Amino acid sequence: MIGVIARKELAAMFHTPLAWLLLAVLQAICGYVFLVGLDGYLEKAPMLAQYPDPPGLTEVAAAPVFGTAAFLLLLATPLMSMRLIAEERRNQTLALLVSSPVSASHIVLGKFLGLFGLLALAVGLFTLMTLSLSAFTPLDYGLIAANAAGALLVAALCAAVGLYCSSLTAQPVVAAVSTLAALILFWVVGLGASDPSSWTRWISMLGHYQSFANGLVNTADLLWFALATALFLGLAVRRLDRDRIYS
């Protein structure tokens, strides 16, 4: 049942021009960043060759694409997630959904996987863009894989936050604004902290993503993203269970 709901949600997204438009805009912006990085590397290549251990093309041109992509996914997710449950509530079809024999956890996971599938497709396109360089030069595939994994984890957390915010209201616009506010707060909360062990750095999405951007797959950061994503999915399940009780 989870797979059926996920496929339905993913198909519904691609039946609207918004999903295609967002994918095109994200690809265009990341393509621009990629070309700027590539051009900058080609200009500085003679100077970089004088250093004993110069940064490679992957570090200069490919890795920044994923950093840009992660932030763009944070901005795009509210637009894709705002209708997931809020529109069901506004159209008064949520009562039928929660009263069906499908559990709230299946509903939440299905809608989450549908949205995550769209965001993962975007990350896949970004990854293919950077891998195109392999036709001309050796790449650091470990760095690309770590950056892609970090972008996927950011996408999963953004999708979970968006789904939870959508479950709280009957107005998609309110869901989008609240999702955007929550995600930006998660992203910037630790920027002003000078102490790496401060609680603001600990809850900062950017702080935990940074290790992946540097090519390091840290178990603690993996666990943080998994727990944070599970937390918001659990909150969404609890909200739908409450609707089921009072429907």
PDB file of N, CA and C in Angstrom, residues 13-14 16-30 69 72-82 115 118-119 121-123 125-126:
ATOM      1  N   MET A  13       2.268  14.631  -9.096  1.00  0.00           N
ATOM      2  CA  MET A  13       3.179  15.779  -9.202  1.00  0.00           C
ATOM      3  C   MET A  13       3.571  16.041 -10.643  1.00  0.00           C
ATOM      4  N   PHE A  14       3.809  14.972 -11.400  1.00  0.00           N
ATOM      5  CA  PHE A  14       4.241  15.145 -12.785  1.00  0.00           C
ATOM      6  C   PHE A  14       3.074  15.441 -13.724  1.00  0.00           C
ATOM      7  N   THR A  16       1.248  17.959 -13.142  1.00  0.00           N
ATOM      8  CA  THR A  16       1.157  19.416 -13.054  1.00  0.00           C
ATOM      9  C   THR A  16       2.447  20.024 -13.605  1.00  0.00           C
ATOM     10  N   PRO A  17       2.365  21.214 -14.181  1.00  0.00           N
ATOM     11  CA  PRO A  17       3.581  21.846 -14.726  1.00  0.00           C
ATOM     12  C   PRO A  17       4.580  22.275 -13.661  1.00  0.00           C
ATOM     13  N   LEU A  18       4.139  22.358 -12.392  1.00  0.00           N
ATOM     14  CA  LEU A  18       5.028  22.856 -11.342  1.00  0.00           C
ATOM     15  C   LEU A  18       6.255  21.962 -11.179  1.00  0.00           C
ATOM     16  N   ALA A  19       6.062  20.647 -11.165  1.00  0.00           N
ATOM     17  CA  ALA A  19       7.189  19.733 -10.977  1.00  0.00           C
ATOM     18  C   ALA A  19       8.194  19.872 -12.120  1.00  0.00           C
ATOM     19  N   TRP A  20       7.691  19.919 -13.347  1.00  0.00           N
ATOM     20  CA  TRP A  20       8.581  20.064 -14.499  1.00  0.00           C
ATOM     21  C   TRP A  20       9.307  21.402 -14.459  1.00  0.00           C
ATOM     22  N   LEU A  21       8.596  22.447 -14.064  1.00  0.00           N
ATOM     23  CA  LEU A  21       9.196  23.777 -13.999  1.00  0.00           C
ATOM     24  C   LEU A  21      10.299  23.826 -12.941  1.00  0.00           C
ATOM     25  N   LEU A  22      10.013  23.251 -11.778  1.00  0.00           N
ATOM     26  CA  LEU A  22      11.015  23.258 -10.719  1.00  0.00           C
ATOM     27  C   LEU A  22      12.253  22.469 -11.118  1.00  0.00           C
ATOM     28  N   LEU A  23      12.058  21.300 -11.722  1.00  0.00           N
ATOM     29  CA  LEU A  23      13.205  20.516 -12.171  1.00  0.00           C
ATOM     30  C   LEU A  23      14.029  21.296 -13.188  1.00  0.00           C
ATOM     31  N   ALA A  24      13.360  21.977 -14.101  1.00  0.00           N
ATOM     32  CA  ALA A  24      14.072  22.751 -15.116  1.00  0.00           C
ATOM     33  C   ALA A  24      14.844  23.909 -14.495  1.00  0.00           C
ATOM     34  N   VAL A  25      14.209  24.622 -13.562  1.00  0.00           N
ATOM     35  CA  VAL A  25      14.869  25.760 -12.917  1.00  0.00           C
ATOM     36  C   VAL A  25      16.056  25.292 -12.081  1.00  0.00           C
ATOM     37  N   LEU A  26      15.865  24.223 -11.310  1.00  0.00           N
ATOM     38  CA  LEU A  26      16.964  23.697 -10.495  1.00  0.00           C
ATOM     39  C   LEU A  26      18.134  23.264 -11.370  1.00  0.00           C
ATOM     40  N   GLN A  27      17.823  22.579 -12.473  1.00  0.00           N
ATOM     41  CA  GLN A  27      18.882  22.123 -13.366  1.00  0.00           C
ATOM     42  C   GLN A  27      19.594  23.297 -14.024  1.00  0.00           C
ATOM     43  N   ALA A  28      18.845  24.336 -14.377  1.00  0.00           N
ATOM     44  CA  ALA A  28      19.456  25.503 -15.019  1.00  0.00           C
ATOM     45  C   ALA A  28      20.390  26.235 -14.059  1.00  0.00           C
ATOM     46  N   ILE A  29      19.949  26.419 -12.815  1.00  0.00           N
ATOM     47  CA  ILE A  29      20.792  27.130 -11.843  1.00  0.00           C
ATOM     48  C   ILE A  29      22.048  26.327 -11.531  1.00  0.00           C
ATOM     49  N   CYS A  30      21.873  25.023 -11.276  1.00  0.00           N
ATOM     50  CA  CYS A  30      23.043  24.190 -10.977  1.00  0.00           C
ATOM     51  C   CYS A  30      23.958  24.065 -12.189  1.00  0.00           C
ATOM     52  N   ALA A  69      22.738  22.789  -4.885  1.00  0.00           N
ATOM     53  CA  ALA A  69      21.543  21.953  -5.026  1.00  0.00           C
ATOM     54  C   ALA A  69      20.854  21.739  -3.686  1.00  0.00           C
ATOM     55  N   LEU A  72      18.936  24.813  -2.851  1.00  0.00           N
ATOM     56  CA  LEU A  72      17.798  24.980  -3.753  1.00  0.00           C
ATOM     57  C   LEU A  72      16.678  23.994  -3.426  1.00  0.00           C
ATOM     58  N   LEU A  73      17.040  22.771  -3.022  1.00  0.00           N
ATOM     59  CA  LEU A  73      16.023  21.800  -2.624  1.00  0.00           C
ATOM     60  C   LEU A  73      15.264  22.293  -1.396  1.00  0.00           C
ATOM     61  N   LEU A  74      15.990  22.960  -0.512  1.00  0.00           N
ATOM     62  CA  LEU A  74      15.345  23.540   0.675  1.00  0.00           C
ATOM     63  C   LEU A  74      14.299  24.576   0.273  1.00  0.00           C
ATOM     64  N   LEU A  75      14.582  25.341  -0.783  1.00  0.00           N
ATOM     65  CA  LEU A  75      13.649  26.373  -1.239  1.00  0.00           C
ATOM     66  C   LEU A  75      12.506  25.788  -2.070  1.00  0.00           C
ATOM     67  N   ALA A  76      12.786  24.699  -2.800  1.00  0.00           N
ATOM     68  CA  ALA A  76      11.782  24.134  -3.695  1.00  0.00           C
ATOM     69  C   ALA A  76      10.806  23.205  -2.989  1.00  0.00           C
ATOM     70  N   THR A  77      11.239  22.548  -1.927  1.00  0.00           N
ATOM     71  CA  THR A  77      10.393  21.561  -1.253  1.00  0.00           C
ATOM     72  C   THR A  77       9.060  22.126  -0.776  1.00  0.00           C
ATOM     73  N   PRO A  78       9.013  23.332  -0.184  1.00  0.00           N
ATOM     74  CA  PRO A  78       7.711  23.848   0.260  1.00  0.00           C
ATOM     75  C   PRO A  78       6.668  23.911  -0.846  1.00  0.00           C
ATOM     76  N   LEU A  79       7.091  24.205  -2.073  1.00  0.00           N
ATOM     77  CA  LEU A  79       6.141  24.288  -3.178  1.00  0.00           C
ATOM     78  C   LEU A  79       5.587  22.917  -3.560  1.00  0.00           C
ATOM     79  N   MET A  80       6.422  21.873  -3.391  1.00  0.00           N
ATOM     80  CA  MET A  80       5.983  20.533  -3.769  1.00  0.00           C
ATOM     81  C   MET A  80       5.253  19.820  -2.637  1.00  0.00           C
ATOM     82  N   SER A  81       5.536  20.195  -1.408  1.00  0.00           N
ATOM     83  CA  SER A  81       4.946  19.488  -0.269  1.00  0.00           C
ATOM     84  C   SER A  81       3.664  20.127   0.245  1.00  0.00           C
ATOM     85  N   MET A  82       3.393  21.367  -0.131  1.00  0.00           N
ATOM     86  CA  MET A  82       2.313  22.108   0.518  1.00  0.00           C
ATOM     87  C   MET A  82       0.939  21.479   0.292  1.00  0.00           C
ATOM     88  N   LEU A 115       7.131  12.289  -2.657  1.00  0.00           N
ATOM     89  CA  LEU A 115       7.835  13.566  -2.728  1.00  0.00           C
ATOM     90  C   LEU A 115       9.343  13.355  -2.786  1.00  0.00           C
ATOM     91  N   LEU A 118      10.683  12.534  -6.227  1.00  0.00           N
ATOM     92  CA  LEU A 118      10.878  13.692  -7.100  1.00  0.00           C
ATOM     93  C   LEU A 118      12.183  14.409  -6.765  1.00  0.00           C
ATOM     94  N   LEU A 119      12.440  14.629  -5.471  1.00  0.00           N
ATOM     95  CA  LEU A 119      13.661  15.318  -5.061  1.00  0.00           C
ATOM     96  C   LEU A 119      14.893  14.477  -5.380  1.00  0.00           C
ATOM     97  N   LEU A 121      15.169  12.442  -7.860  1.00  0.00           N
ATOM     98  CA  LEU A 121      15.378  12.576  -9.305  1.00  0.00           C
ATOM     99  C   LEU A 121      16.194  13.821  -9.605  1.00  0.00           C
ATOM    100  N   ALA A 122      15.890  14.914  -8.912  1.00  0.00           N
ATOM    101  CA  ALA A 122      16.657  16.145  -9.111  1.00  0.00           C
ATOM    102  C   ALA A 122      18.123  15.937  -8.734  1.00  0.00           C
ATOM    103  N   VAL A 123      18.365  15.273  -7.592  1.00  0.00           N
ATOM    104  CA  VAL A 123      19.747  15.000  -7.173  1.00  0.00           C
ATOM    105  C   VAL A 123      20.441  14.096  -8.186  1.00  0.00           C
ATOM    106  N   LEU A 125      19.917  14.006 -11.395  1.00  0.00           N
ATOM    107  CA  LEU A 125      20.278  14.820 -12.550  1.00  0.00           C
ATOM    108  C   LEU A 125      21.527  15.658 -12.261  1.00  0.00           C
ATOM    109  N   PHE A 126      21.623  16.190 -11.033  1.00  0.00           N
ATOM    110  CA  PHE A 126      22.819  16.947 -10.664  1.00  0.00           C
ATOM    111  C   PHE A 126      24.051  16.042 -10.694  1.00  0.00           C
TER     112      PHE A 126
END
